[in-house]
Amino acid sequence: MAELPADRILLRGIAARAVVGVYAFEREASRPLSFDLELACDLAPAGASDDVADTLDYDAAAAVVHAVCAELAPQLIETLAETVAARLLGLPRVAAATVTVHKPGAVTGVEDIAVRITRRHDSAPSV
């Protein structure tokens, strides 16, 4: 298994809306979600060149989140996380993606629930 780059690009608090949930009332309208992304990329070329072409397109990464939320209406936030991670791995330079999906207010008395997954090109799901 190839070693991952130590470098990371972090996108925190990507606000999105999606229809997600098991219960009928959750299926009636989209709800606010928040996504955090941690993308393993080799950033040395960009650091050396100071050229945007040598790094990850941050807008493209955020757009993946918005596209998945617009296309899917899953029961589980786990499904959103898996789909976002798979698509992020399709972006140039991304060797691994950690995706956290926050679903605030999903459980009464709990401020936030979240799932976090890490996926990489050359491995099974990570724990």
XYZ file of C-alpha atoms in Angstrom:
127
model
C 0.000 0.000 0.000
C 1.414 3.378 -0.999
C 2.140 5.887 1.724
C -0.152 8.901 1.760
C 1.234 12.397 1.421
C 1.588 14.089 4.805
C 0.122 17.312 3.395
C -3.546 18.141 3.917
C -6.012 20.680 2.598
C -8.836 21.382 5.056
C -12.227 22.807 4.218
C -14.334 23.338 7.342
C -17.991 24.190 7.760
C -19.239 23.791 4.211
C -22.923 24.657 4.583
C -25.301 22.593 2.465
C -28.893 21.430 2.467
C -30.187 17.957 1.683
C -33.192 15.755 2.162
C -31.803 13.112 4.493
C -33.399 10.960 7.134
C -35.309 7.810 7.905
C -38.526 9.314 9.242
C -41.350 10.647 7.064
C -41.063 14.184 8.469
C -37.369 14.209 7.473
C -38.297 13.361 3.891
C -40.575 16.399 3.480
C -37.923 19.112 3.100
C -34.199 19.639 2.958
C -32.390 20.336 6.183
C -29.157 22.166 6.941
C -26.001 20.079 7.111
C -22.356 20.963 7.527
C -19.374 19.203 5.970
C -15.700 19.181 6.892
C -13.175 17.867 4.369
C -9.589 16.797 4.942
C -7.857 15.992 1.664
C -4.453 14.333 1.496
C -2.487 15.888 -1.371
C 1.158 16.475 -2.214
C 1.417 20.244 -1.805
C 5.169 20.511 -2.412
C 4.780 21.377 -6.114
C 2.410 24.257 -5.295
C 4.625 25.468 -2.470
C 7.631 25.532 -4.787
C 5.912 27.072 -7.822
C 3.371 29.426 -6.207
C 1.127 28.391 -9.104
C -2.547 27.625 -8.487
C -2.377 24.971 -11.220
C -0.165 22.893 -8.895
C -2.689 22.573 -6.083
C -6.242 21.359 -5.519
C -9.113 23.523 -6.731
C -10.858 24.368 -3.432
C -14.011 25.477 -5.226
C -14.204 22.130 -7.020
C -13.961 20.275 -3.703
C -16.770 22.347 -2.162
C -18.829 21.930 -5.331
C -18.686 18.151 -4.882
C -20.501 18.521 -1.564
C -23.205 20.743 -3.040
C -23.687 18.483 -6.079
C -24.084 15.338 -3.971
C -26.576 17.073 -1.655
C -28.595 18.250 -4.668
C -28.604 14.834 -6.359
C -29.219 12.431 -3.474
C -31.959 12.118 -0.898
C -30.606 9.248 1.189
C -31.847 7.965 4.496
C -28.391 8.090 6.075
C -25.702 10.744 6.353
C -23.300 7.834 5.993
C -24.441 7.578 2.364
C -23.738 11.259 1.806
C -20.270 10.856 3.311
C -19.448 7.826 1.142
C -20.605 9.508 -2.058
C -18.770 12.747 -1.328
C -15.562 10.851 -0.515
C -15.768 8.776 -3.695
C -16.192 11.880 -5.834
C -13.415 13.759 -4.067
C -11.062 10.891 -4.882
C -11.806 11.634 -8.528
C -10.328 15.135 -8.261
C -6.730 15.634 -9.408
C -4.102 15.327 -6.649
C -6.433 13.846 -3.980
C -4.862 10.693 -2.525
C -7.300 10.335 0.385
C -10.393 12.092 1.674
C -11.757 12.367 5.184
C -15.347 13.576 5.140
C -17.311 14.602 8.218
C -21.052 15.199 7.833
C -22.795 17.078 10.649
C -26.552 16.806 11.103
C -27.344 19.285 13.884
C -30.592 18.887 15.761
C -31.169 15.334 14.555
C -31.563 13.978 18.073
C -33.516 15.862 20.722
C -31.207 17.243 23.389
C -28.090 16.664 21.276
C -26.504 19.706 19.653
C -24.944 17.806 16.765
C -24.423 14.328 15.428
C -21.824 13.555 12.826
C -20.167 10.758 10.915
C -16.560 10.832 9.771
C -15.098 8.495 7.168
C -11.719 8.254 5.473
C -11.286 6.745 2.036
C -8.215 6.420 -0.135
C -7.471 5.232 -3.635
C -5.695 2.042 -2.750
C -7.488 0.667 0.270
C -10.665 -0.673 1.708
C -12.666 1.633 4.009
C -10.554 2.995 6.845
C -11.400 2.987 10.520
